[in-house]
Coordinates of C-alpha atoms in Angstrom, one line a residue:
Chain L
M1 CA -20.4 -11.4 -63.7
S2 CA -22.2 -8.5 -62.0
T3 CA -25.9 -7.9 -62.7
I4 CA -27.4 -4.5 -63.6
P5 CA -31.2 -4.4 -63.1
A6 CA -33.0 -2.4 -65.8
D7 CA -35.5 -0.8 -63.5
L8 CA -32.9 1.2 -61.5
K9 CA -30.9 4.3 -62.3
Y10 CA -27.1 4.6 -61.6
A11 CA -24.5 7.2 -60.7
K12 CA -21.1 7.3 -62.3
T13 CA -19.7 6.7 -58.7
H14 CA -21.5 3.2 -58.7
E15 CA -24.5 3.9 -56.5
W16 CA -27.9 2.6 -57.7
V17 CA -31.1 4.6 -57.2
Q18 CA -34.6 3.4 -57.0
A19 CA -37.3 6.0 -57.5
S20 CA -39.8 4.6 -55.1
A21 CA -42.1 7.7 -55.5
P22 CA -41.7 10.7 -57.9
D23 CA -39.5 12.5 -55.4
A24 CA -38.1 9.7 -53.3
A25 CA -34.8 7.9 -54.0
K26 CA -33.6 4.8 -52.3
V27 CA -29.8 4.4 -52.7
G28 CA -27.4 1.5 -52.5
I29 CA -24.2 0.4 -54.3
S30 CA -24.1 -1.6 -57.5
D31 CA -23.1 -5.3 -57.7
H32 CA -20.0 -4.2 -59.6
A33 CA -19.1 -1.9 -56.7
Q34 CA -19.5 -4.6 -54.0
E35 CA -17.4 -7.0 -56.2
Q36 CA -14.6 -4.4 -56.4
L37 CA -14.7 -3.7 -52.7
G38 CA -14.6 -7.3 -51.4
D39 CA -16.2 -8.4 -48.2
V40 CA -18.0 -5.5 -46.5
V41 CA -17.4 -5.4 -42.7
Y42 CA -18.8 -2.0 -41.7
V43 CA -21.2 0.7 -43.0
E44 CA -21.4 4.2 -41.7
L45 CA -24.8 5.8 -42.5
P46 CA -25.9 9.4 -42.5
E47 CA -28.2 10.8 -39.8
V48 CA -31.8 11.0 -40.7
G49 CA -32.8 14.6 -41.3
R50 CA -29.4 15.6 -42.8
Q51 CA -29.6 17.7 -45.9
V52 CA -27.3 16.5 -48.7
R53 CA -26.4 17.7 -52.1
A54 CA -26.0 15.6 -55.2
G55 CA -22.4 14.3 -55.3
E56 CA -21.9 14.8 -51.5
A57 CA -20.2 12.0 -49.6
C58 CA -22.7 11.0 -46.9
A59 CA -22.0 7.3 -46.1
V60 CA -18.9 5.1 -45.9
V61 CA -18.7 1.4 -46.8
E62 CA -15.7 -0.3 -45.3
S63 CA -14.6 -3.6 -46.8
V64 CA -11.7 -5.9 -45.7
K65 CA -9.7 -3.9 -48.2
A66 CA -10.5 -0.2 -47.7
A67 CA -13.0 2.5 -46.7
S68 CA -15.0 3.9 -49.6
D69 CA -17.1 7.1 -49.6
I70 CA -20.7 6.7 -50.9
Y71 CA -22.1 9.8 -52.6
S72 CA -25.7 10.8 -52.6
P73 CA -26.8 10.8 -56.2
V74 CA -29.5 13.4 -55.6
S75 CA -30.0 16.5 -53.4
G76 CA -32.5 16.5 -50.6
E77 CA -33.1 15.3 -47.1
I78 CA -32.1 11.9 -45.7
V79 CA -35.5 10.4 -44.6
A80 CA -34.5 6.9 -43.8
V81 CA -31.4 4.6 -43.3
N82 CA -31.1 0.9 -43.5
A83 CA -30.1 0.2 -39.8
T84 CA -30.0 -3.6 -40.4
L85 CA -26.6 -3.1 -42.1
G86 CA -25.2 -2.3 -38.6
D87 CA -25.3 -6.0 -37.6
A88 CA -25.1 -7.5 -41.0
P89 CA -23.1 -5.4 -43.4
E90 CA -22.4 -8.5 -45.5
Q91 CA -25.9 -8.1 -47.0
I92 CA -24.2 -5.7 -49.4
N93 CA -22.1 -8.5 -50.8
Q94 CA -25.0 -11.0 -50.8
D95 CA -27.7 -8.8 -52.3
A96 CA -26.3 -5.5 -53.5
Y97 CA -29.7 -4.3 -54.9
G98 CA -31.7 -5.4 -51.9
A99 CA -29.3 -3.9 -49.3
W100 CA -30.2 -0.2 -49.6
L101 CA -28.2 2.3 -47.6
F102 CA -30.4 5.4 -47.3
S103 CA -33.4 7.2 -48.8
V104 CA -33.5 10.8 -50.0
K105 CA -36.5 13.0 -50.4
C106 CA -35.4 14.8 -53.5
T107 CA -35.6 18.6 -53.9
D108 CA -34.8 18.5 -57.6
T109 CA -36.4 15.6 -59.5
A110 CA -34.4 16.6 -62.6
E111 CA -31.4 15.1 -60.9
L112 CA -33.1 11.8 -60.9
D113 CA -33.8 12.0 -64.6
A114 CA -30.1 12.9 -65.3
L115 CA -28.8 9.6 -63.8
L116 CA -27.6 6.8 -66.0
D117 CA -29.8 4.0 -67.2
A118 CA -28.8 0.4 -66.9
A119 CA -27.4 0.2 -70.5
V120 CA -25.2 3.3 -70.1
Y121 CA -24.0 2.1 -66.7
Q122 CA -23.1 -1.2 -68.2
G123 CA -21.1 0.6 -70.8
L124 CA -19.3 2.6 -68.1
I125 CA -18.1 -0.4 -66.1
E126 CA -17.2 -2.4 -69.2
G127 CA -15.1 0.6 -70.4
A128 CA -13.4 0.5 -67.0
A129 CA -12.7 -3.2 -67.0
Chain I
M1 CA 4.3 -5.3 -66.7
P2 CA 4.3 -6.9 -63.2
N3 CA 6.2 -10.2 -62.7
Q4 CA 4.1 -13.3 -62.8
T5 CA 4.7 -16.4 -60.6
A6 CA 4.7 -19.9 -62.1
L7 CA 1.1 -20.2 -60.7
N8 CA -0.3 -17.2 -62.6
A9 CA -2.4 -19.2 -65.0
V10 CA -3.8 -21.4 -62.3
H11 CA -4.9 -18.3 -60.3
R12 CA -6.7 -17.0 -63.3
Q13 CA -8.5 -20.3 -64.0
S14 CA -9.5 -20.5 -60.3
G15 CA -11.2 -17.1 -60.5
G16 CA -8.5 -15.2 -58.5
K17 CA -8.9 -11.5 -58.5
L18 CA -5.4 -10.5 -59.5
V19 CA -3.7 -7.3 -58.3
E20 CA -0.3 -5.9 -58.4
F21 CA 1.7 -6.3 -55.2
A22 CA 5.4 -5.3 -54.8
G23 CA 5.9 -5.7 -58.6
W24 CA 4.1 -9.0 -58.8
E25 CA 0.7 -10.0 -60.1
L26 CA -1.0 -12.1 -57.3
P27 CA -4.5 -13.0 -56.2
L28 CA -6.1 -10.7 -53.7
H29 CA -8.8 -13.3 -53.2
Y30 CA -10.7 -15.9 -55.1
G31 CA -14.2 -14.7 -54.1
S32 CA -14.3 -14.1 -50.4
Q33 CA -11.4 -13.0 -48.3
I34 CA -13.2 -13.8 -45.1
G35 CA -14.1 -17.2 -46.4
E36 CA -10.4 -17.9 -47.1
H37 CA -9.4 -16.5 -43.8
M38 CA -11.7 -18.9 -41.9
A39 CA -10.7 -21.8 -44.1
V40 CA -7.2 -21.4 -42.7
R41 CA -8.4 -21.0 -39.1
K42 CA -10.7 -24.1 -39.4
A43 CA -9.1 -26.4 -41.9
A44 CA -6.4 -25.6 -44.4
G45 CA -5.6 -22.9 -47.0
M46 CA -2.6 -22.2 -49.3
F47 CA -0.9 -19.1 -50.6
D48 CA 1.3 -18.5 -53.5
V49 CA 4.2 -16.6 -51.9
S50 CA 6.6 -17.1 -54.8
H51 CA 7.1 -13.3 -54.9
M52 CA 9.3 -13.6 -51.8
G53 CA 13.0 -13.8 -52.4
V54 CA 15.0 -16.9 -51.7
I55 CA 18.7 -16.1 -51.2
D56 CA 21.2 -18.9 -50.8
L57 CA 24.5 -18.3 -49.1
S58 CA 27.4 -20.7 -49.5
G59 CA 31.0 -20.9 -48.6
P60 CA 33.0 -22.0 -45.5
R61 CA 32.2 -18.8 -43.7
S62 CA 28.5 -18.5 -44.5
H63 CA 27.5 -19.4 -40.9
A64 CA 29.8 -16.7 -39.5
F65 CA 28.4 -14.3 -42.1
V66 CA 24.8 -14.9 -41.1
R67 CA 25.7 -14.3 -37.4
H68 CA 27.2 -10.9 -38.5
L69 CA 24.3 -10.0 -40.9
L70 CA 21.3 -10.7 -38.6
A71 CA 20.2 -9.2 -35.3
N72 CA 19.1 -12.6 -34.1
D73 CA 21.6 -15.4 -33.6
I74 CA 21.2 -18.5 -35.8
N75 CA 23.0 -20.5 -33.1
R76 CA 19.9 -19.9 -30.9
A77 CA 17.7 -21.8 -33.4
G78 CA 19.8 -24.9 -33.4
E79 CA 21.9 -27.0 -35.7
A80 CA 21.4 -27.7 -39.4
G81 CA 17.7 -28.0 -40.1
A82 CA 16.6 -25.1 -37.8
A83 CA 14.9 -21.9 -38.9
L84 CA 15.1 -18.5 -37.3
Y85 CA 13.1 -15.3 -37.5
S86 CA 15.3 -12.2 -37.5
C87 CA 15.5 -8.5 -38.4
M88 CA 18.3 -7.4 -40.7
L89 CA 19.6 -4.0 -39.6
N90 CA 21.6 -1.2 -41.0
P91 CA 24.4 0.2 -38.9
A92 CA 22.0 2.7 -37.3
G93 CA 19.8 -0.1 -36.1
G94 CA 17.1 0.6 -38.6
I95 CA 15.2 -2.4 -40.0
L96 CA 16.2 -3.2 -43.6
D97 CA 13.9 -6.2 -43.7
D98 CA 12.6 -9.1 -41.6
V99 CA 13.7 -12.6 -42.8
I100 CA 13.6 -16.2 -42.0
A101 CA 17.1 -17.9 -42.0
Y102 CA 17.4 -21.6 -42.6
R103 CA 20.5 -23.2 -41.3
G104 CA 21.7 -25.8 -43.9
D105 CA 24.6 -28.2 -43.7
V106 CA 28.1 -26.9 -43.1
G107 CA 28.8 -23.9 -45.4
R108 CA 25.1 -23.4 -46.4
C109 CA 22.4 -21.0 -45.3
R110 CA 19.2 -19.8 -46.9
L111 CA 17.4 -16.5 -46.3
V112 CA 13.8 -15.8 -47.3
V113 CA 13.1 -12.1 -47.7
N114 CA 10.2 -9.8 -48.6
A115 CA 9.3 -9.2 -52.2
A116 CA 9.3 -5.4 -51.9
T117 CA 12.8 -5.3 -50.5
R118 CA 14.3 -8.2 -52.4
E119 CA 16.5 -6.2 -54.8
R120 CA 17.7 -3.8 -52.0
D121 CA 18.3 -6.8 -49.7
L122 CA 20.3 -8.7 -52.4
D123 CA 22.5 -5.6 -53.0
W124 CA 23.0 -5.1 -49.2
I125 CA 23.7 -8.8 -48.5
T126 CA 26.1 -9.1 -51.5
R127 CA 28.2 -6.1 -50.3
Q128 CA 28.3 -7.4 -46.7
A129 CA 29.2 -10.9 -47.8
E130 CA 32.3 -9.8 -49.8
P131 CA 34.8 -9.7 -46.8
F132 CA 33.5 -13.2 -45.8
G133 CA 34.0 -14.7 -49.2
V134 CA 30.5 -15.9 -49.2
D135 CA 28.6 -16.6 -52.4
V136 CA 25.2 -15.0 -52.7
C137 CA 22.7 -16.5 -55.1
C138 CA 19.1 -15.3 -55.6
R139 CA 17.0 -18.3 -56.6
A140 CA 14.6 -17.1 -59.3
D141 CA 14.1 -20.8 -60.3
L142 CA 12.1 -21.6 -57.1
S143 CA 8.5 -21.1 -56.1
M144 CA 7.0 -20.9 -52.7
I145 CA 3.7 -22.2 -51.4
A146 CA 2.5 -21.8 -47.8
V147 CA 0.0 -24.4 -46.6
Q148 CA -1.5 -23.3 -43.3
G149 CA -4.3 -24.4 -40.9
P150 CA -5.1 -27.1 -38.4
R151 CA -5.5 -29.7 -41.2
A152 CA -2.7 -28.3 -43.4
R153 CA 0.0 -30.8 -42.5
D154 CA -2.2 -33.9 -42.8
L155 CA -3.6 -32.8 -46.2
A156 CA -0.1 -31.9 -47.4
H157 CA 1.2 -35.4 -46.4
Q158 CA -1.7 -37.0 -48.3
A159 CA -1.2 -34.8 -51.4
L160 CA 2.6 -34.9 -51.7
P161 CA 4.3 -38.3 -51.4
W162 CA 7.7 -36.7 -51.3
L163 CA 6.7 -34.8 -48.2
S164 CA 5.1 -37.7 -46.3
A165 CA 8.5 -39.5 -46.4
G166 CA 10.4 -37.1 -44.2
A167 CA 8.2 -34.3 -42.8
P168 CA 5.7 -35.8 -40.4
G169 CA 8.0 -35.6 -37.3
L170 CA 9.4 -32.2 -38.1
P171 CA 9.4 -29.8 -35.1
V172 CA 8.1 -26.2 -35.3
M173 CA 10.7 -23.8 -36.8
H174 CA 12.6 -26.6 -38.5
F175 CA 12.8 -27.7 -42.1
I176 CA 13.9 -30.6 -44.3
T177 CA 15.4 -30.6 -47.8
I178 CA 14.3 -33.4 -50.2
G179 CA 16.0 -33.2 -53.5
D180 CA 15.5 -29.6 -54.8
A181 CA 12.5 -29.0 -52.5
Q182 CA 12.4 -27.7 -49.0
A183 CA 9.6 -28.0 -46.4
A184 CA 9.6 -25.8 -43.4
R185 CA 7.3 -25.9 -40.4
T186 CA 6.9 -22.1 -40.4
G187 CA 4.2 -19.7 -41.5
Y188 CA 2.6 -16.3 -41.3
T189 CA -0.9 -17.1 -40.1
G190 CA -0.7 -18.2 -36.5
E191 CA -1.7 -21.8 -37.5
D192 CA 0.3 -24.9 -38.0
G193 CA 1.5 -25.8 -41.5
Y194 CA 4.4 -25.8 -43.9
E195 CA 6.1 -23.3 -46.2
L196 CA 7.1 -25.3 -49.2
I197 CA 9.8 -24.2 -51.6
V198 CA 9.8 -26.2 -54.8
P199 CA 11.4 -25.9 -58.3
S200 CA 9.1 -23.6 -60.3
S201 CA 8.6 -26.4 -62.8
E202 CA 6.9 -28.3 -59.9
A203 CA 4.7 -25.4 -58.7
V204 CA 1.6 -26.2 -60.6
V205 CA 1.5 -29.9 -59.9
T206 CA 2.2 -29.2 -56.2
W207 CA -0.6 -26.6 -56.0
E208 CA -3.1 -28.8 -57.9
A209 CA -2.3 -31.8 -55.7
L210 CA -2.9 -29.7 -52.6
R211 CA -6.1 -28.3 -54.0
D212 CA -7.4 -31.7 -54.9
A213 CA -6.7 -32.9 -51.4
G214 CA -9.0 -30.1 -50.1
V215 CA -6.7 -27.2 -49.3
A216 CA -8.4 -23.9 -50.2
P217 CA -6.6 -21.4 -52.4
C218 CA -6.2 -18.1 -50.5
G219 CA -5.2 -14.6 -51.6
L220 CA -3.1 -11.8 -50.2
G221 CA -6.1 -10.3 -48.5
A222 CA -6.6 -13.3 -46.1
R223 CA -2.8 -13.5 -45.7
D224 CA -2.9 -10.0 -44.3
S225 CA -5.9 -10.4 -42.0
L226 CA -4.4 -13.8 -40.7
R227 CA -1.0 -12.3 -39.9
L228 CA -2.7 -9.3 -38.2
E229 CA -4.7 -11.6 -35.9
A230 CA -1.6 -13.7 -35.2
G231 CA 0.3 -10.6 -34.2
L232 CA 2.9 -10.9 -36.9
R233 CA 4.5 -7.7 -38.2
L234 CA 4.4 -6.6 -41.8
Y235 CA 7.5 -5.0 -43.2
G236 CA 6.8 -1.6 -44.7
S237 CA 3.8 -1.1 -42.4
D238 CA 4.7 -2.0 -38.9
M239 CA 8.5 -1.5 -39.4
D240 CA 10.9 0.1 -41.8
E241 CA 14.4 1.6 -41.7
S242 CA 13.2 4.5 -39.5
V243 CA 12.7 2.2 -36.5
T244 CA 14.6 -0.5 -34.5
P245 CA 13.3 -3.8 -33.2
Y246 CA 12.9 -2.1 -29.9
D247 CA 10.2 0.1 -31.5
C248 CA 8.2 -2.8 -32.9
G249 CA 7.9 -5.2 -29.9
L250 CA 10.7 -7.3 -31.4
A251 CA 13.2 -7.2 -28.6
W252 CA 12.8 -11.0 -28.4
T253 CA 14.4 -11.3 -31.8
V254 CA 17.6 -9.4 -30.8
A255 CA 20.3 -11.6 -29.4
L256 CA 22.7 -9.4 -27.4
E257 CA 24.3 -12.5 -25.9
P258 CA 27.0 -13.7 -26.6
A259 CA 28.4 -10.1 -26.2
D260 CA 31.2 -10.8 -28.6
R261 CA 28.9 -11.5 -31.6
D262 CA 29.5 -8.4 -33.7
F263 CA 26.3 -8.1 -35.8
I264 CA 25.4 -5.1 -37.9
G265 CA 23.5 -2.5 -35.9
R266 CA 24.6 -3.8 -32.5
A267 CA 26.0 -0.6 -31.1
A268 CA 23.0 1.5 -32.2
L269 CA 20.6 -1.0 -30.7
L270 CA 22.4 -0.8 -27.3
T271 CA 21.8 2.9 -27.4
R272 CA 18.2 2.6 -28.4
R273 CA 17.6 0.0 -25.7
A274 CA 19.1 2.3 -23.1
Q275 CA 16.6 5.0 -24.3
G276 CA 13.7 2.6 -23.7
G277 CA 12.4 2.3 -27.2
S278 CA 8.7 2.5 -28.1
R279 CA 5.7 0.6 -26.8
F280 CA 4.3 -1.7 -29.6
V281 CA 0.7 -2.8 -28.7
G282 CA -2.4 -4.4 -30.0
L283 CA -5.6 -2.4 -30.2
I284 CA -9.2 -3.6 -30.1
L285 CA -11.8 -1.1 -31.3
E286 CA -14.6 -0.9 -28.9
E287 CA -17.0 0.9 -31.2
P288 CA -18.3 0.3 -34.7
G289 CA -15.7 1.0 -37.4
V290 CA -12.5 -0.3 -38.8
L291 CA -8.9 0.5 -37.7
R292 CA -6.4 1.0 -40.5
G293 CA -2.7 2.0 -40.5
H294 CA -1.5 5.6 -40.1
L295 CA -4.3 6.7 -37.7
R296 CA -3.5 9.1 -34.8
V297 CA -3.7 7.6 -31.3
Q298 CA -4.3 9.6 -28.1
L299 CA -3.5 8.3 -24.7
P300 CA -5.4 9.4 -21.5
G301 CA -2.3 11.2 -20.2
G302 CA -2.0 13.2 -23.4
G303 CA 0.7 11.1 -25.1
E304 CA 0.3 10.4 -28.8
G305 CA 1.1 7.5 -31.0
V306 CA 0.1 6.0 -34.4
T307 CA -1.4 2.8 -35.7
T308 CA 0.8 0.8 -38.0
S309 CA -1.7 -1.8 -39.2
G310 CA -5.4 -2.4 -38.8
G311 CA -8.3 -4.2 -40.2
H312 CA -11.3 -6.5 -39.5
S313 CA -10.7 -9.6 -37.5
P314 CA -13.0 -12.4 -38.9
T315 CA -12.2 -14.6 -35.9
L316 CA -13.0 -12.0 -33.2
Q317 CA -15.6 -10.1 -35.2
R318 CA -14.0 -6.9 -34.2
S319 CA -11.6 -4.4 -35.7
I320 CA -8.1 -4.8 -34.4
G321 CA -4.8 -3.2 -35.1
F322 CA -1.2 -2.5 -34.0
A323 CA 0.1 0.8 -32.7
R324 CA 3.4 2.4 -31.8
L325 CA 3.1 4.4 -28.6
P326 CA 5.4 6.2 -26.2
A327 CA 6.5 4.1 -23.3
G328 CA 3.8 3.7 -20.6
N329 CA 1.3 1.3 -19.2
E330 CA -2.1 2.7 -20.3
D331 CA -4.7 0.1 -21.1
R332 CA -7.0 2.4 -23.1
C333 CA -6.7 5.0 -25.9
R334 CA -8.6 6.8 -28.6
V335 CA -8.0 6.5 -32.3
E336 CA -9.0 9.1 -34.9
I337 CA -11.1 7.7 -37.7
R338 CA -12.3 10.2 -40.2
G339 CA -12.4 13.0 -37.7
H340 CA -14.1 11.0 -34.9
W341 CA -12.1 9.8 -31.8
K342 CA -13.1 6.2 -31.1
H343 CA -12.3 4.2 -28.0
C344 CA -9.8 1.3 -28.1
R345 CA -8.6 -1.2 -25.6
I346 CA -4.8 -1.7 -25.5
V347 CA -3.8 -5.4 -25.4
P348 CA -0.6 -7.4 -26.2
P349 CA -0.1 -7.4 -30.0
R350 CA -1.3 -11.0 -30.5
F351 CA -5.0 -11.8 -30.9
V352 CA -5.4 -15.4 -32.2
K353 CA -3.2 -18.5 -32.1
Y354 CA -4.2 -22.0 -33.3
G355 CA -7.7 -20.8 -34.0
Q356 CA -8.3 -19.6 -30.4
P357 CA -8.7 -16.0 -29.3
L358 CA -6.0 -14.8 -27.0
V359 CA -7.9 -11.8 -25.8
A360 CA -11.1 -11.5 -23.8
L361 CA -13.8 -9.6 -25.6

């Protein structure tokens, strides 16, 4: 069974978002997403400084099964990436909510508020199951 | 609704993640594909391969028929009890399927064919068999379990008393028949082991006995990464009707001698061989990323090719693949992954055998 921490926000495309400051969003993929992907073997991260829009594909997670685009849930600038995933992409399987991919400095905090809360996200994945 | 094998309920109880494959519901993995892959490389794993087709041929001319049907010659394998890997071709030399043929006692031969091509194969074989008066029977009453890995045979002997009676001295690429069951020392992983064919009513007890002896259940995912490391082709990815064995690195499976053996596709193959065929190679990605099938390949001299399979190699901790290239001897190329051209080394299409890497990293 996948877990869904209540203190995070979620995108319909299965990214989680942690609002670490009012305009800063740390992004990873949900436990449900990693379960669907299977063993992760490679992660392609965006360049720091890149401007992204909400819904834009900006990272790729490759599992033994397939390559999956990861979408930025919010608009803004990529201010940090989790470089430890380069050598140890399996962290995403082991600890989906600890293994963040990138951080975005948001230009529109309303986008953060519009993301799904844990209960709604749970409903979404149960509906899909 | 996809077909279900006799082991479907067991896969569910064991936490298998079931997916549809070639019209069958089968486990992709039971938790970790890489864990299952390494279990086969280090100890023993088993696969439900009951989706594959078992086709029995019988009649006085069945032996002559198999020598006509297949590009490889069953006489090369040996007498009754020998198994042979072969392509089955159309008259144009295109590969209809790749099969294992098991030479039975006089008047008997068994073919094991791929699931996705099973109906088409059955139709083709039935039509070709008619002039030979050979009876073609698709055995839907049987199940197949592959037990693979360095400890596979020992654990299988412990778990299955019927097997320990006759199988321990069995040479590679040979099989024995015990009652309604068959045990062949064949496989699709690059490891030692057996492929067992048992009546479907015995499938669950066989599976559970192997599991209780310590054989790890493995899914289709590990089956694919194991065969890729072992350099074994996958029908539908690495080959299909549009190519001949000379385009897939499978010249060794074509028996042109004796010259009077008139097998289907022979004339077309001679032509293709005279043209030189394609170069079929292994690739090792020398940058971060993952190779997949259908990627463009560029050679230093400007030639182009395509990857036919690719993935992550748990044993080598690199990404590896197969590619079909124009004839040549380049040892490097570039592969386009999502718009980026990444460097690869070209190696023989065989990466791991009996747990050991065959390529320097």
